[in-house]
């Protein structure tokens, strides 16, 4: 059910969310912790992708209140702690979206890029592929402006750390490789304006890793083409 809703457009999903969330409370309570964790991650993604309408925020608050009754009394296992952290994350994001709905606060509130990147990292590669261009575009737009705060730079640094791994795994996707290459150029300029030495070093380190990954992928591609050409030539001479 959760996966099917995730595949819908934002307007379609938002129209169903208020009716689905009460049922989801019972489903999560009766299912395994691992499945409940996956469901909670998707709910966080739904809010990130657009849920600043008052009726939706109220529905999410009711959901959080309902699941808290049993999540908070779970045995203190690793899975239970993970689920509690996700529930707290959902609470924070819902409140952020509530602020975003206020015109006075829109300029001051920014979505957490690191949290969004973590959600994408938890997805299967084919699902993540659908969202990566959106995240990279947002990061690129954010980094073309002046550094607004230390927190913003930290969020971008955390997101870039995950982008490094994705760049290595997406070496056959030419569209994504172009986006990663563009991110490298923007990040180099952005890093120079970060006042914190530690955060600047982290951003520069992530940039060098992405750049190095792209360089190695280019070498591999050239070597593969050369090997293919040599194999073809040998076959022709047989």
mmCIF file of C-alpha atoms in Angstrom:
data_model
loop_
_atom_site.group_PDB
_atom_site.id
_atom_site.type_symbol
_atom_site.label_atom_id
_atom_site.label_comp_id
_atom_site.label_asym_id
_atom_site.label_seq_id
_atom_site.Cartn_x
_atom_site.Cartn_y
_atom_site.Cartn_z
ATOM 1 C CA UNK A 1 0.000 0.000 0.000
ATOM 2 C CA UNK A 2 2.733 2.473 0.971
ATOM 3 C CA UNK A 3 4.808 1.711 -2.126
ATOM 4 C CA UNK A 4 1.780 2.121 -4.413
ATOM 5 C CA UNK A 5 1.017 5.531 -2.892
ATOM 6 C CA UNK A 6 4.657 6.585 -3.257
ATOM 7 C CA UNK A 7 4.474 5.926 -6.990
ATOM 8 C CA UNK A 8 1.497 8.274 -7.397
ATOM 9 C CA UNK A 9 1.888 11.945 -8.239
ATOM 10 C CA UNK A 10 2.014 14.317 -5.270
ATOM 11 C CA UNK A 11 -1.563 15.659 -5.805
ATOM 12 C CA UNK A 12 -2.951 12.121 -6.179
ATOM 13 C CA UNK A 13 -1.189 10.904 -3.052
ATOM 14 C CA UNK A 14 -2.131 13.952 -0.991
ATOM 15 C CA UNK A 15 -5.786 13.412 -1.828
ATOM 16 C CA UNK A 16 -5.620 9.921 -0.284
ATOM 17 C CA UNK A 17 -3.307 10.523 2.690
ATOM 18 C CA UNK A 18 -5.950 11.638 5.263
ATOM 19 C CA UNK A 19 -7.941 8.434 4.691
ATOM 20 C CA UNK A 20 -4.896 6.151 4.519
ATOM 21 C CA UNK A 21 -2.992 7.273 7.632
ATOM 22 C CA UNK A 22 -5.504 5.931 10.223
ATOM 23 C CA UNK A 23 -5.404 2.505 8.578
ATOM 24 C CA UNK A 24 -1.622 2.678 8.409
ATOM 25 C CA UNK A 25 -1.437 3.118 12.191
ATOM 26 C CA UNK A 26 -2.919 -0.355 12.666
ATOM 27 C CA UNK A 27 -0.865 -1.897 9.876
ATOM 28 C CA UNK A 28 2.387 -0.611 11.383
ATOM 29 C CA UNK A 29 1.412 -1.739 14.890
ATOM 30 C CA UNK A 30 0.791 -5.319 13.731
ATOM 31 C CA UNK A 31 3.673 -5.693 11.269
ATOM 32 C CA UNK A 32 7.367 -6.382 11.963
ATOM 33 C CA UNK A 33 9.704 -3.618 13.129
ATOM 34 C CA UNK A 34 11.674 -3.773 9.886
ATOM 35 C CA UNK A 35 8.543 -3.224 7.792
ATOM 36 C CA UNK A 36 7.367 -0.449 10.117
ATOM 37 C CA UNK A 37 10.729 1.290 9.692
ATOM 38 C CA UNK A 38 10.441 1.123 5.894
ATOM 39 C CA UNK A 39 6.894 2.524 6.040
ATOM 40 C CA UNK A 40 7.996 5.398 8.266
ATOM 41 C CA UNK A 41 10.780 6.284 5.820
ATOM 42 C CA UNK A 42 8.269 6.512 2.991
ATOM 43 C CA UNK A 43 5.981 8.725 5.095
ATOM 44 C CA UNK A 44 8.887 11.108 5.697
ATOM 45 C CA UNK A 45 9.474 11.178 1.943
ATOM 46 C CA UNK A 46 5.794 12.015 1.317
ATOM 47 C CA UNK A 47 6.015 15.038 3.609
ATOM 48 C CA UNK A 48 9.270 16.158 1.979
ATOM 49 C CA UNK A 49 7.760 16.002 -1.496
ATOM 50 C CA UNK A 50 4.886 18.307 -0.630
ATOM 51 C CA UNK A 51 2.453 18.335 2.270
ATOM 52 C CA UNK A 52 2.080 21.901 3.491
ATOM 53 C CA UNK A 53 -1.728 21.954 3.290
ATOM 54 C CA UNK A 54 -3.336 22.390 6.705
ATOM 55 C CA UNK A 55 -5.566 19.293 6.366
ATOM 56 C CA UNK A 56 -2.573 17.118 5.522
ATOM 57 C CA UNK A 57 -0.444 18.454 8.375
ATOM 58 C CA UNK A 58 -3.303 17.784 10.797
ATOM 59 C CA UNK A 59 -3.599 14.224 9.455
ATOM 60 C CA UNK A 60 0.128 13.637 9.946
ATOM 61 C CA UNK A 61 -0.014 15.046 13.488
ATOM 62 C CA UNK A 62 -2.873 12.688 14.353
ATOM 63 C CA UNK A 63 -0.878 9.809 12.868
ATOM 64 C CA UNK A 64 2.221 10.708 14.913
ATOM 65 C CA UNK A 65 0.149 10.942 18.089
ATOM 66 C CA UNK A 66 -1.453 7.542 17.415
ATOM 67 C CA UNK A 67 1.761 5.641 16.626
ATOM 68 C CA UNK A 68 3.614 7.264 19.538
ATOM 69 C CA UNK A 69 1.354 5.360 21.968
ATOM 70 C CA UNK A 70 2.964 2.043 21.034
ATOM 71 C CA UNK A 71 6.327 3.125 19.604
ATOM 72 C CA UNK A 72 7.314 4.811 22.876
ATOM 73 C CA UNK A 73 6.731 1.636 24.914
ATOM 74 C CA UNK A 74 8.589 -0.785 22.629
ATOM 75 C CA UNK A 75 11.524 -2.701 24.189
ATOM 76 C CA UNK A 76 14.785 -0.773 23.874
ATOM 77 C CA UNK A 77 16.134 -2.727 20.891
ATOM 78 C CA UNK A 78 18.099 -1.328 17.948
ATOM 79 C CA UNK A 79 15.045 -1.592 15.703
ATOM 80 C CA UNK A 80 12.830 0.197 18.212
ATOM 81 C CA UNK A 81 15.384 2.996 18.589
ATOM 82 C CA UNK A 82 15.531 3.389 14.800
ATOM 83 C CA UNK A 83 11.741 3.585 14.596
ATOM 84 C CA UNK A 84 11.624 6.179 17.390
ATOM 85 C CA UNK A 85 14.266 8.296 15.635
ATOM 86 C CA UNK A 86 12.262 8.167 12.400
ATOM 87 C CA UNK A 87 9.098 9.132 14.259
ATOM 88 C CA UNK A 88 10.933 12.126 15.736
ATOM 89 C CA UNK A 89 12.239 13.037 12.277
ATOM 90 C CA UNK A 90 8.712 12.900 10.871
ATOM 91 C CA UNK A 91 7.526 15.175 13.694
ATOM 92 C CA UNK A 92 10.262 17.723 12.975
ATOM 93 C CA UNK A 93 9.583 17.743 9.228
ATOM 94 C CA UNK A 94 5.827 18.123 9.689
ATOM 95 C CA UNK A 95 6.440 21.149 11.882
ATOM 96 C CA UNK A 96 8.898 22.552 9.335
ATOM 97 C CA UNK A 97 6.293 22.163 6.621
ATOM 98 C CA UNK A 98 3.831 23.965 8.856
ATOM 99 C CA UNK A 99 6.256 26.877 9.020
ATOM 100 C CA UNK A 100 6.740 26.757 5.261
ATOM 101 C CA UNK A 101 2.985 27.240 4.866
ATOM 102 C CA UNK A 102 3.402 30.604 6.587
ATOM 103 C CA UNK A 103 4.454 33.328 4.135
ATOM 104 C CA UNK A 104 6.414 35.102 6.856
ATOM 105 C CA UNK A 105 8.566 32.030 7.511
ATOM 106 C CA UNK A 106 9.095 30.730 3.977
ATOM 107 C CA UNK A 107 12.374 32.578 3.437
ATOM 108 C CA UNK A 108 13.882 31.381 6.726
ATOM 109 C CA UNK A 109 13.001 27.695 6.660
ATOM 110 C CA UNK A 110 14.890 25.215 4.496
ATOM 111 C CA UNK A 111 14.283 21.514 4.056
ATOM 112 C CA UNK A 112 16.922 19.159 5.431
ATOM 113 C CA UNK A 113 18.930 17.978 2.434
ATOM 114 C CA UNK A 114 20.776 15.394 4.522
ATOM 115 C CA UNK A 115 17.507 13.804 5.683
ATOM 116 C CA UNK A 116 16.160 13.737 2.136
ATOM 117 C CA UNK A 117 19.429 12.186 0.903
ATOM 118 C CA UNK A 118 19.241 9.533 3.641
ATOM 119 C CA UNK A 119 15.736 8.619 2.512
ATOM 120 C CA UNK A 120 16.901 8.240 -1.075
ATOM 121 C CA UNK A 121 19.860 6.160 0.088
ATOM 122 C CA UNK A 122 17.453 3.727 1.764
ATOM 123 C CA UNK A 123 15.548 3.174 -1.490
ATOM 124 C CA UNK A 124 16.221 0.532 -4.089
ATOM 125 C CA UNK A 125 18.501 1.893 -6.875
ATOM 126 C CA UNK A 126 15.749 2.012 -9.500
ATOM 127 C CA UNK A 127 13.488 4.007 -7.156
ATOM 128 C CA UNK A 128 16.282 6.330 -6.061
ATOM 129 C CA UNK A 129 17.087 7.042 -9.722
ATOM 130 C CA UNK A 130 13.732 8.833 -10.051
ATOM 131 C CA UNK A 131 14.549 11.264 -7.224
ATOM 132 C CA UNK A 132 18.292 11.918 -7.613
ATOM 133 C CA UNK A 133 17.920 14.613 -10.330
ATOM 134 C CA UNK A 134 15.503 16.502 -8.040
ATOM 135 C CA UNK A 135 17.943 16.430 -5.115
ATOM 136 C CA UNK A 136 20.968 17.357 -7.241
ATOM 137 C CA UNK A 137 19.058 20.222 -8.847
ATOM 138 C CA UNK A 138 18.047 21.526 -5.407
ATOM 139 C CA UNK A 139 21.614 21.249 -4.117
ATOM 140 C CA UNK A 140 22.960 22.995 -7.189
ATOM 141 C CA UNK A 141 20.475 25.848 -6.797
ATOM 142 C CA UNK A 142 21.286 26.156 -3.095
ATOM 143 C CA UNK A 143 25.031 26.289 -3.694
ATOM 144 C CA UNK A 144 24.831 28.964 -6.385
ATOM 145 C CA UNK A 145 23.666 31.398 -3.679
ATOM 146 C CA UNK A 146 25.688 32.759 -0.784
ATOM 147 C CA UNK A 147 26.119 30.524 2.268
ATOM 148 C CA UNK A 148 23.149 31.432 4.439
ATOM 149 C CA UNK A 149 24.230 29.648 7.638
ATOM 150 C CA UNK A 150 26.595 27.125 9.163
ATOM 151 C CA UNK A 151 23.687 24.662 9.391
ATOM 152 C CA UNK A 152 23.032 24.940 5.645
ATOM 153 C CA UNK A 153 26.658 24.101 4.846
ATOM 154 C CA UNK A 154 26.569 21.097 7.189
ATOM 155 C CA UNK A 155 23.365 19.794 5.571
ATOM 156 C CA UNK A 156 24.886 20.084 2.092
ATOM 157 C CA UNK A 157 28.085 18.385 3.270
ATOM 158 C CA UNK A 158 26.128 15.405 4.644
ATOM 159 C CA UNK A 159 24.128 15.068 1.413
ATOM 160 C CA UNK A 160 27.294 15.190 -0.716
ATOM 161 C CA UNK A 161 28.761 12.301 1.281
ATOM 162 C CA UNK A 162 25.939 10.073 0.001
ATOM 163 C CA UNK A 163 26.212 11.491 -3.524
ATOM 164 C CA UNK A 164 29.781 10.127 -3.613
ATOM 165 C CA UNK A 165 28.485 6.562 -3.203
ATOM 166 C CA UNK A 166 25.722 7.078 -5.748
ATOM 167 C CA UNK A 167 28.189 8.396 -8.337
ATOM 168 C CA UNK A 168 30.187 5.176 -8.004
ATOM 169 C CA UNK A 169 27.085 2.985 -8.370
ATOM 170 C CA UNK A 170 25.568 4.937 -11.276
ATOM 171 C CA UNK A 171 28.541 4.641 -13.631
ATOM 172 C CA UNK A 172 26.372 3.409 -16.521
ATOM 173 C CA UNK A 173 23.862 6.270 -16.314
ATOM 174 C CA UNK A 174 25.085 9.031 -18.621
ATOM 175 C CA UNK A 175 22.413 11.520 -17.539
ATOM 176 C CA UNK A 176 23.302 11.195 -13.858
ATOM 177 C CA UNK A 177 27.027 11.346 -14.602
ATOM 178 C CA UNK A 178 26.486 14.719 -16.280
ATOM 179 C CA UNK A 179 24.589 15.948 -13.210
ATOM 180 C CA UNK A 180 27.356 14.724 -10.891
ATOM 181 C CA UNK A 181 29.911 16.534 -13.044
ATOM 182 C CA UNK A 182 27.910 19.778 -12.793
ATOM 183 C CA UNK A 183 27.655 19.362 -8.999
ATOM 184 C CA UNK A 184 31.460 19.110 -8.790
ATOM 185 C CA UNK A 185 31.943 22.471 -10.508
ATOM 186 C CA UNK A 186 29.326 24.242 -8.379
ATOM 187 C CA UNK A 187 30.617 22.680 -5.160
ATOM 188 C CA UNK A 188 34.186 23.859 -5.784
ATOM 189 C CA UNK A 189 32.989 27.459 -5.903
ATOM 190 C CA UNK A 190 30.630 26.999 -2.962
ATOM 191 C CA UNK A 191 33.283 25.446 -0.714
ATOM 192 C CA UNK A 192 35.415 28.574 -0.911
ATOM 193 C CA UNK A 193 32.686 30.637 0.756
ATOM 194 C CA UNK A 194 32.229 28.339 3.787
ATOM 195 C CA UNK A 195 33.686 29.981 6.894
ATOM 196 C CA UNK A 196 34.076 26.807 8.969
ATOM 197 C CA UNK A 197 37.383 25.090 8.168
ATOM 198 C CA UNK A 198 36.014 21.676 9.222
ATOM 199 C CA UNK A 199 32.873 21.878 7.075
ATOM 200 C CA UNK A 200 34.825 23.333 4.154
ATOM 201 C CA UNK A 201 37.268 20.422 4.369
ATOM 202 C CA UNK A 202 34.371 17.916 4.382
ATOM 203 C CA UNK A 203 32.763 19.535 1.338
ATOM 204 C CA UNK A 204 36.093 19.676 -0.510
ATOM 205 C CA UNK A 205 36.758 16.033 0.393
ATOM 206 C CA UNK A 206 33.388 14.913 -0.945
ATOM 207 C CA UNK A 207 33.968 16.952 -4.102
ATOM 208 C CA UNK A 208 37.373 15.344 -4.704
ATOM 209 C CA UNK A 209 35.858 11.879 -4.232
ATOM 210 C CA UNK A 210 33.085 12.558 -6.761
ATOM 211 C CA UNK A 211 35.630 14.031 -9.174
ATOM 212 C CA UNK A 212 37.965 11.071 -8.669
ATOM 213 C CA UNK A 213 35.114 8.630 -9.227
ATOM 214 C CA UNK A 214 34.166 10.352 -12.485
ATOM 215 C CA UNK A 215 37.804 10.340 -13.605
ATOM 216 C CA UNK A 216 38.160 6.602 -12.927
ATOM 217 C CA UNK A 217 34.876 5.900 -14.698
ATOM 218 C CA UNK A 218 36.107 7.837 -17.728
ATOM 219 C CA UNK A 219 39.352 5.821 -17.779
ATOM 220 C CA UNK A 220 37.404 2.577 -17.484
ATOM 221 C CA UNK A 221 35.098 3.594 -20.333
ATOM 222 C CA UNK A 222 38.069 4.449 -22.577
ATOM 223 C CA UNK A 223 39.768 1.145 -21.730
ATOM 224 C CA UNK A 224 36.578 -0.802 -22.430
ATOM 225 C CA UNK A 225 36.158 0.938 -25.783
ATOM 226 C CA UNK A 226 39.769 0.200 -26.700
ATOM 227 C CA UNK A 227 39.365 -3.450 -25.690
ATOM 228 C CA UNK A 228 36.152 -3.754 -27.686
ATOM 229 C CA UNK A 229 37.793 -2.162 -30.728
ATOM 230 C CA UNK A 230 40.771 -4.538 -30.464
ATOM 231 C CA UNK A 231 38.481 -7.550 -30.116
ATOM 232 C CA UNK A 232 36.501 -6.438 -33.161
ATOM 233 C CA UNK A 233 39.698 -5.964 -35.200
ATOM 234 C CA UNK A 234 40.960 -9.430 -34.277
ATOM 235 C CA UNK A 235 37.617 -10.950 -35.205
ATOM 236 C CA UNK A 236 37.718 -9.229 -38.602
ATOM 237 C CA UNK A 237 41.191 -10.624 -39.286
ATOM 238 C CA UNK A 238 40.200 -14.191 -38.525
#
